[in-house]
Coordinates of C-alpha atoms in Angstrom, one line a residue:
P1 CA 28.8 -12.0 -59.8
I2 CA 29.5 -14.0 -56.4
A3 CA 30.0 -11.7 -53.4
S4 CA 33.6 -12.2 -52.2
R5 CA 32.9 -13.2 -48.5
E6 CA 31.0 -15.5 -50.3
L7 CA 33.4 -16.5 -51.5
K8 CA 35.6 -17.6 -49.4
S9 CA 32.8 -19.7 -47.0
M10 CA 32.0 -22.1 -49.7
Y11 CA 35.8 -22.5 -50.1
G12 CA 36.0 -23.2 -46.1
S13 CA 32.5 -25.6 -46.2
L14 CA 34.4 -27.2 -49.3
K15 CA 37.8 -27.8 -47.7
S16 CA 36.3 -29.4 -44.9
V17 CA 33.8 -32.4 -46.6
I18 CA 35.3 -33.4 -50.3
G19 CA 38.6 -35.6 -49.4
S20 CA 42.2 -36.4 -50.3
K21 CA 41.6 -37.4 -54.2
V22 CA 39.4 -34.2 -54.8
K23 CA 42.4 -31.5 -53.1
E24 CA 44.5 -33.4 -55.4
S25 CA 42.5 -32.9 -58.4
A26 CA 43.8 -30.0 -60.7
T27 CA 40.3 -28.4 -60.6
W28 CA 40.4 -28.2 -56.9
S29 CA 44.1 -26.8 -57.2
K30 CA 43.5 -23.6 -59.8
F31 CA 39.9 -22.7 -57.6
T32 CA 42.1 -23.2 -54.1
A33 CA 44.8 -20.6 -55.9
F34 CA 41.3 -18.2 -57.3
V35 CA 40.8 -18.1 -53.7
E36 CA 44.4 -17.1 -52.5
Q37 CA 44.6 -15.0 -55.4
A38 CA 41.2 -13.3 -54.8
R39 CA 42.1 -12.8 -51.0
R40 CA 45.3 -11.0 -51.3
W41 CA 43.7 -8.6 -53.4
E42 CA 41.7 -7.4 -50.8
D43 CA 44.5 -8.1 -48.8
S44 CA 47.1 -5.5 -51.1
V45 CA 43.5 -2.6 -51.6
G46 CA 43.7 -2.5 -47.3
E47 CA 47.1 -1.9 -47.5
V48 CA 47.2 -0.2 -49.9
L49 CA 44.4 2.4 -48.6
G50 CA 45.6 2.0 -45.4
Q51 CA 49.2 3.6 -46.5
R52 CA 50.5 6.8 -44.9
R53 CA 50.4 7.6 -48.5
A54 CA 49.7 5.7 -51.0
M55 CA 49.7 6.8 -54.9
L56 CA 47.1 7.6 -57.6
H57 CA 48.3 4.4 -59.9
Q58 CA 48.3 1.1 -57.8
L59 CA 44.1 2.0 -56.2
I60 CA 44.1 1.7 -60.2
D61 CA 46.4 -1.2 -60.6
L62 CA 43.9 -3.0 -58.0
Q63 CA 41.1 -1.7 -59.8
K64 CA 42.5 -2.8 -62.8
D65 CA 43.1 -6.4 -61.7
A66 CA 40.3 -7.0 -60.0
K67 CA 38.5 -6.2 -63.2
E68 CA 41.2 -8.7 -66.0
Q69 CA 41.2 -11.3 -62.6
F70 CA 38.1 -11.5 -61.0
P71 CA 34.6 -10.6 -63.3
S72 CA 32.9 -13.0 -61.2
V73 CA 33.7 -11.1 -57.9
S74 CA 32.5 -8.7 -56.6
F75 CA 34.5 -7.5 -53.2
D76 CA 34.0 -5.6 -50.5
S77 CA 35.6 -3.5 -50.7
L78 CA 36.0 -2.7 -54.2
P79 CA 33.6 -0.2 -54.1
N80 CA 35.7 1.9 -51.6
L81 CA 38.8 1.9 -53.8
L82 CA 36.5 3.3 -56.8
K83 CA 35.6 6.2 -54.3
R84 CA 39.0 6.7 -53.3
I85 CA 39.5 6.7 -57.1
Q86 CA 36.4 9.1 -58.1
G87 CA 37.2 11.8 -55.2
V88 CA 41.3 11.8 -56.3
R89 CA 41.1 12.0 -59.6
K90 CA 38.6 15.8 -59.7
W91 CA 41.0 16.2 -57.0
A92 CA 44.0 15.5 -58.9
A93 CA 42.2 18.0 -61.9
R94 CA 42.4 20.3 -60.1
E95 CA 46.2 20.5 -59.0
R96 CA 46.1 20.5 -62.6
K97 CA 44.7 23.4 -63.2
A98 CA 46.6 25.0 -59.7
I99 CA 49.9 24.4 -61.9
R100 CA 48.9 25.8 -64.5
D101 CA 47.5 28.4 -63.9
R102 CA 50.0 29.6 -61.6
S103 CA 48.9 29.5 -58.0
T104 CA 50.2 31.6 -55.0
L105 CA 51.6 29.9 -52.8
A106 CA 48.5 30.5 -49.8
Q107 CA 46.1 29.3 -52.5
L108 CA 48.0 25.3 -52.6
R109 CA 48.9 25.9 -49.2
Q110 CA 44.5 25.5 -48.2
L111 CA 44.7 22.6 -51.8
L112 CA 47.1 20.5 -50.2
V113 CA 44.7 21.4 -46.9
D114 CA 40.8 21.2 -48.9
R115 CA 41.6 17.1 -49.8
K116 CA 42.6 16.1 -47.7
D117 CA 38.2 14.8 -46.4
E118 CA 37.5 13.4 -49.8
C119 CA 41.2 12.1 -50.6
Q120 CA 42.8 10.9 -47.2
K121 CA 45.9 10.1 -48.0
T122 CA 46.3 9.1 -51.6
L123 CA 48.3 11.2 -53.8
S124 CA 48.3 12.2 -57.1
Q125 CA 51.7 13.1 -59.3
H126 CA 50.3 17.0 -58.9
T127 CA 50.0 16.6 -55.4
V128 CA 53.4 15.4 -54.9
R129 CA 53.9 18.5 -57.3
I130 CA 52.3 21.1 -55.1
E131 CA 54.3 19.2 -51.9
I132 CA 57.3 19.6 -53.4
E133 CA 56.9 23.6 -54.9
V134 CA 55.5 24.0 -51.6
A135 CA 58.2 23.1 -49.4
R136 CA 60.5 24.3 -52.5
A137 CA 59.2 28.5 -50.8
E138 CA 58.8 27.3 -47.8
E139 CA 62.5 26.7 -47.2
W140 CA 63.2 29.9 -50.0
S141 CA 61.6 31.8 -47.2
N142 CA 62.9 30.4 -43.7
R143 CA 66.8 31.4 -45.9
L144 CA 65.1 34.4 -45.8
S145 CA 64.2 34.8 -42.3
K146 CA 68.0 33.4 -41.1
A147 CA 69.6 36.2 -43.6
V148 CA 68.0 38.6 -42.3
K149 CA 67.8 38.0 -38.4
S150 CA 72.4 37.4 -39.5
K151 CA 72.0 40.6 -40.9
A152 CA 73.5 38.6 -43.6
P153 CA 76.0 41.0 -46.8
A154 CA 73.6 42.0 -50.2
S155 CA 75.1 39.2 -51.8
V156 CA 72.9 36.8 -49.8
F157 CA 69.6 38.5 -50.9
A158 CA 70.7 39.0 -54.3
G159 CA 71.7 35.2 -54.6
L160 CA 68.3 34.2 -53.2
L161 CA 66.3 36.5 -55.8
E162 CA 68.7 35.1 -57.8
E163 CA 66.8 31.7 -57.3
V164 CA 63.1 32.7 -58.2
Q165 CA 64.2 34.8 -61.3
Q166 CA 65.9 31.5 -62.5
G167 CA 63.7 28.5 -61.0
D168 CA 61.8 26.4 -62.8
A169 CA 58.0 26.1 -63.0
L170 CA 56.9 27.5 -59.6
L171 CA 58.6 28.1 -56.9
L172 CA 55.9 29.5 -55.4
V173 CA 57.3 32.6 -52.9
Q174 CA 55.3 35.1 -51.7
P175 CA 54.9 38.4 -53.1
E176 CA 56.0 40.3 -49.7
D177 CA 59.0 38.2 -49.4
I178 CA 60.6 39.2 -52.0
S179 CA 59.8 42.4 -51.8
L180 CA 61.8 41.7 -47.9
A181 CA 64.7 40.8 -50.1
R182 CA 64.7 43.4 -52.8
E183 CA 65.1 45.9 -50.2
F184 CA 68.3 44.2 -48.8
V185 CA 69.8 44.5 -52.6
K186 CA 68.3 47.8 -53.7
R187 CA 71.2 50.0 -54.7
Y188 CA 71.8 53.2 -53.9
C189 CA 73.4 56.5 -53.6
L190 CA 76.1 57.6 -56.6
C191 CA 78.7 55.2 -56.1
N192 CA 75.3 52.4 -56.8
D193 CA 76.1 50.3 -54.2
F194 CA 74.1 47.9 -51.9
Y195 CA 73.5 49.3 -48.1
Q196 CA 75.8 47.4 -45.7
D197 CA 74.5 47.3 -42.1
G198 CA 76.4 50.1 -39.8
D199 CA 76.9 51.8 -42.9
M200 CA 76.3 56.4 -42.5
M201 CA 73.7 57.5 -45.2
I202 CA 71.7 60.7 -45.7
E203 CA 68.2 60.8 -47.0
C204 CA 67.8 63.7 -49.7
D205 CA 64.7 65.4 -49.6
L206 CA 64.0 65.2 -53.3
C207 CA 64.8 61.7 -55.1
S208 CA 64.3 60.0 -51.8
D209 CA 67.6 58.4 -52.4
W210 CA 69.9 57.5 -49.9
F211 CA 73.2 58.6 -49.7
H212 CA 76.8 58.0 -47.9
P213 CA 78.2 61.1 -46.7
R214 CA 81.8 60.5 -48.5
C215 CA 80.0 60.3 -51.6
V216 CA 78.9 63.6 -51.5
R217 CA 81.1 65.6 -50.3
M218 CA 80.1 65.5 -46.2
S219 CA 81.4 64.6 -44.0
D220 CA 79.8 62.0 -41.1
D221 CA 79.3 64.4 -38.6
V222 CA 77.9 67.0 -40.9
A223 CA 75.6 64.7 -41.6
G224 CA 74.8 63.5 -38.2
R225 CA 73.6 66.7 -37.2
I226 CA 70.9 67.3 -39.9
A227 CA 69.8 63.8 -39.4
R228 CA 69.8 64.6 -35.8
K229 CA 68.2 68.2 -36.4
S230 CA 65.0 66.5 -39.0
G231 CA 67.1 69.4 -41.5
S232 CA 66.5 69.6 -45.2
Y233 CA 68.9 67.5 -47.5
Q234 CA 69.0 67.1 -51.4
C235 CA 71.3 65.6 -53.2
P236 CA 74.0 67.0 -55.5
R237 CA 72.2 65.1 -58.7
C238 CA 69.2 67.2 -58.1
C239 CA 70.2 70.1 -57.8
L240 CA 72.3 69.3 -61.2
A241 CA 68.3 68.8 -62.4
R242 CA 66.8 71.4 -60.8
G243 CA 69.4 74.4 -61.9
K244 CA 70.3 74.6 -58.1
K245 CA 73.1 75.2 -55.6
Y246 CA 74.9 72.4 -53.8
K247 CA 75.7 73.0 -50.1
Y248 CA 78.6 71.4 -50.3
G249 CA 80.4 71.7 -53.0
S250 CA 80.0 71.7 -57.2
A251 CA 77.0 69.2 -58.1
S252 CA 78.7 68.3 -62.0
E253 CA 82.2 67.9 -60.1
I254 CA 80.9 65.0 -57.5
V255 CA 78.3 63.4 -60.2
A256 CA 81.4 63.7 -62.8
A257 CA 83.9 62.0 -59.9
A258 CA 81.1 59.8 -58.9
T259 CA 80.8 58.2 -62.2
G260 CA 84.2 58.4 -62.8
G261 CA 85.6 56.8 -60.0
A262 CA 87.4 60.3 -58.6
A263 CA 87.7 60.8 -55.1
A264 CA 86.0 64.3 -53.6
P265 CA 87.2 66.3 -50.6
T266 CA 84.5 66.4 -47.7
A267 CA 83.3 69.1 -46.5
A268 CA 83.8 69.6 -41.9

């Protein structure tokens, strides 16, 4: 094979010495077209390898063109092209495995960082998918942070959790973020409702559930006094389960009222 630089040098030398009749011949026209195509191929390699984001299939297409159209030419840029293809293919296999194994968000972030030295700016289809999924997870986490800071209603957090549960393939949200969102949609009390910012609630020493004073026949003042004095409180449900007397009324009536929706009078 002839080196591409020698091909161009030969073409330039011949062009300067041959006569006009030779230049008009079909053979010279074909040779000129061949040299121009080879030059454009090298230019294309330089452009693709220098792109901010190039796809692996672009490199493979150039490799195929060189093999089919210029089998007798040894391009100076071909080794770099083949080296890049080999590197990206190796990382594409790792990326494919990471997707199949449902790697964590942190693992995929690190994979995107580690691949850069060898692959530089060339991506496989698996790279693109990982980038999309990492971006989706980060966007989800940002919305969660904004919801927490703005004290959004429970329905917002429920919607975020639904996206995770119904998301396709990945949506690789951090486990701690999911746990945080669940805290804001956790249901409390006999009324089985969400916590709303500003709600007065009291914790049961036995089951650690939280209760609205109004739902357990207690006034906010009584609940406040217990909280301020770090007093003990046992909810109607726990008292009923343990056969204990509930301090603020009939435990069975209170639990039944909550189930049936009947209002319960409060103790002052």
